[in-house]
Amino acid sequence: MALAGFVLAAVPLRAQEVPPEIRHGSDPLDVPYMASNNAVLDAMFDFARPLAGDYVMDLGSGDGRIVIEAARRFGASGHGIDLNAGLVRIANERAGQLGLADRARFYVRDLFKEDLSRATIVTLYLFPEIMLQLRPTLFRALRPGARIVSHAYHMGDWRFDAARAVDAGTGGKQEFVYYWKVPARVAGLWDWTLDFPVGLDGPRHYRGQIVQHWQDIEGRVDDDLLPMRLHDAGLDGTTIRFSVTGELGRRSLRQDYVGTVAGNRVEGHVTLRGPIQPTRFPWSAQRRRADN
């Protein structure tokens, strides 16, 4: 469905200018055509921050305003899909009239069968039950760091990273826009070695077990002595952070880990804190078993 609102100077088209027979042609579908105002569309772009290198997919694209505006205003490219052939025709005509047909295209397709792997930004205005059905596909198909922006509805216990209330311009009513950054998939068993100075017991070998629920992680890290529980842990796209507290050199020290996930490997650093001067060491880990 369309997230409508912008009036393009070259081809002015408001939601009510979509012919009624085409607009109502989506009524029997799972996701009927509905329009959004300018403030909602602006908020979605504020969250998504499209750039020239981004590829935007609008699932339920209606008359094409999201992808067309992303191409026209930010230089991005992308495509939209919708089951209403009349709306898809209008969207392609608008893109052509604006000279954007090479960067904004629209197709009659089923959103549940769409290959999302190319997208760096996905925009949605779908009913709650559709959002929940689509949630596992978004998590697994999109690359870590991809952005998802939704008008009106969130994705249940996949906690949104940010949200904004927007004036809908209808008697003080507010609409909500939600934002997620797709997290790396890190569940599984990880191994690493840290080459601490002799005073901190020399090289130490660690094995970490991580359990993941969307961008939330928990687990434990075992070294040569005692298991340590992860705390202050989380994911931000490809960035993983967690801490453990345990004994090194007969002192209780906190280890703060930060790294970048690339498949089955993490590269970053660990900082030791406690009754010592904070000290940073390089850190890399290898996943031995993936659980997701």
Short mmCIF file of C-alpha atoms in Angstrom, two decimals, residues 25-122:
data_model
loop_
_atom_site.label_atom_id
_atom_site.label_comp_id
_atom_site.label_asym_id
_atom_site.label_seq_id
_atom_site.Cartn_x
_atom_site.Cartn_y
_atom_site.Cartn_z
CA GLY A 25 -9.53 -2.51 -6.27
CA SER A 26 -7.25 -3.26 -3.33
CA ASP A 27 -10.08 -3.51 -0.79
CA PRO A 28 -10.44 -7.32 -1.02
CA LEU A 29 -6.68 -7.81 -0.58
CA ASP A 30 -5.00 -8.62 2.73
CA VAL A 31 -3.47 -5.12 2.69
CA PRO A 32 -5.79 -2.51 1.15
CA TYR A 33 -4.51 0.79 -0.22
CA MET A 34 -4.19 3.52 2.42
CA ALA A 35 -2.43 6.88 2.17
CA SER A 36 -0.20 8.67 4.67
CA ASN A 37 0.45 12.36 5.05
CA ASN A 38 3.63 14.34 4.42
CA ALA A 39 4.73 14.32 8.06
CA VAL A 40 4.64 10.52 8.20
CA LEU A 41 6.67 10.19 5.01
CA ASP A 42 9.21 12.73 6.26
CA ALA A 43 9.57 10.80 9.53
CA MET A 44 10.13 7.56 7.65
CA PHE A 45 12.93 9.13 5.61
CA ASP A 46 14.41 10.69 8.76
CA PHE A 47 14.77 7.20 10.21
CA ALA A 48 15.85 5.41 7.02
CA ARG A 49 18.28 8.14 5.87
CA PRO A 50 18.48 6.91 2.25
CA LEU A 51 21.65 7.64 0.30
CA ALA A 52 22.60 7.32 -3.37
CA GLY A 53 23.93 3.80 -2.83
CA ASP A 54 20.83 2.48 -1.06
CA TYR A 55 18.31 0.08 -2.55
CA VAL A 56 14.78 0.67 -1.21
CA MET A 57 12.01 -1.92 -1.28
CA ASP A 58 8.48 -0.82 -0.48
CA LEU A 59 6.28 -3.81 0.35
CA GLY A 60 2.77 -2.76 -0.59
CA SER A 61 3.86 0.23 -2.66
CA GLY A 62 0.49 1.59 -3.84
CA ASP A 63 1.06 4.52 -6.20
CA GLY A 64 4.82 4.39 -5.62
CA ARG A 65 5.51 7.51 -3.58
CA ILE A 66 8.10 6.00 -1.23
CA VAL A 67 10.46 4.62 -3.88
CA ILE A 68 9.93 7.57 -6.23
CA GLU A 69 10.70 10.09 -3.49
CA ALA A 70 13.75 8.10 -2.36
CA ALA A 71 15.06 8.24 -5.93
CA ARG A 72 14.11 11.87 -6.60
CA ARG A 73 15.21 13.41 -3.30
CA PHE A 74 18.12 11.22 -2.23
CA GLY A 75 19.43 9.55 -5.39
CA ALA A 76 18.59 6.05 -4.16
CA SER A 77 17.17 3.29 -6.33
CA GLY A 78 14.70 0.55 -5.62
CA HIS A 79 11.37 -1.02 -6.40
CA GLY A 80 7.94 -1.51 -4.94
CA ILE A 81 5.52 -4.41 -5.10
CA ASP A 82 1.76 -4.46 -4.84
CA LEU A 83 -1.05 -6.85 -5.78
CA ASN A 84 -3.15 -4.04 -7.27
CA ALA A 85 -2.17 -3.89 -10.95
CA GLY A 86 -3.81 -0.49 -11.41
CA LEU A 87 -1.70 1.09 -8.67
CA VAL A 88 1.45 -0.52 -10.07
CA ARG A 89 0.66 0.95 -13.49
CA ILE A 90 0.19 4.43 -11.99
CA ALA A 91 3.47 4.12 -10.07
CA ASN A 92 5.44 3.14 -13.16
CA GLU A 93 3.83 5.96 -15.18
CA ARG A 94 4.79 8.52 -12.52
CA ALA A 95 8.37 7.23 -12.39
CA GLY A 96 8.61 7.45 -16.16
CA GLN A 97 7.20 10.97 -16.33
CA LEU A 98 9.77 12.09 -13.76
CA GLY A 99 12.66 10.46 -15.64
CA LEU A 100 13.18 7.97 -12.82
CA ALA A 101 12.15 4.74 -14.52
CA ASP A 102 15.71 3.41 -14.33
CA ARG A 103 15.81 3.85 -10.54
CA ALA A 104 12.21 3.37 -9.43
CA ARG A 105 10.26 0.37 -10.70
CA PHE A 106 7.08 -1.36 -9.59
CA TYR A 107 5.75 -4.88 -9.97
CA VAL A 108 2.66 -6.95 -9.30
CA ARG A 109 4.05 -9.47 -6.82
CA ASP A 110 3.30 -11.24 -3.54
CA LEU A 111 5.35 -9.70 -0.71
CA PHE A 112 5.75 -13.10 0.97
CA LYS A 113 7.50 -14.44 -2.14
CA GLU A 114 9.75 -11.44 -2.76
CA ASP A 115 13.55 -11.80 -2.61
CA LEU A 116 14.58 -9.15 -0.08
CA SER A 117 18.31 -9.84 -0.04
CA ARG A 118 19.19 -6.81 -2.19
CA ALA A 119 17.43 -4.26 0.01
CA THR A 120 19.28 -1.92 2.33
CA ILE A 121 16.00 -0.20 3.29
CA VAL A 122 12.55 -1.80 3.57
#
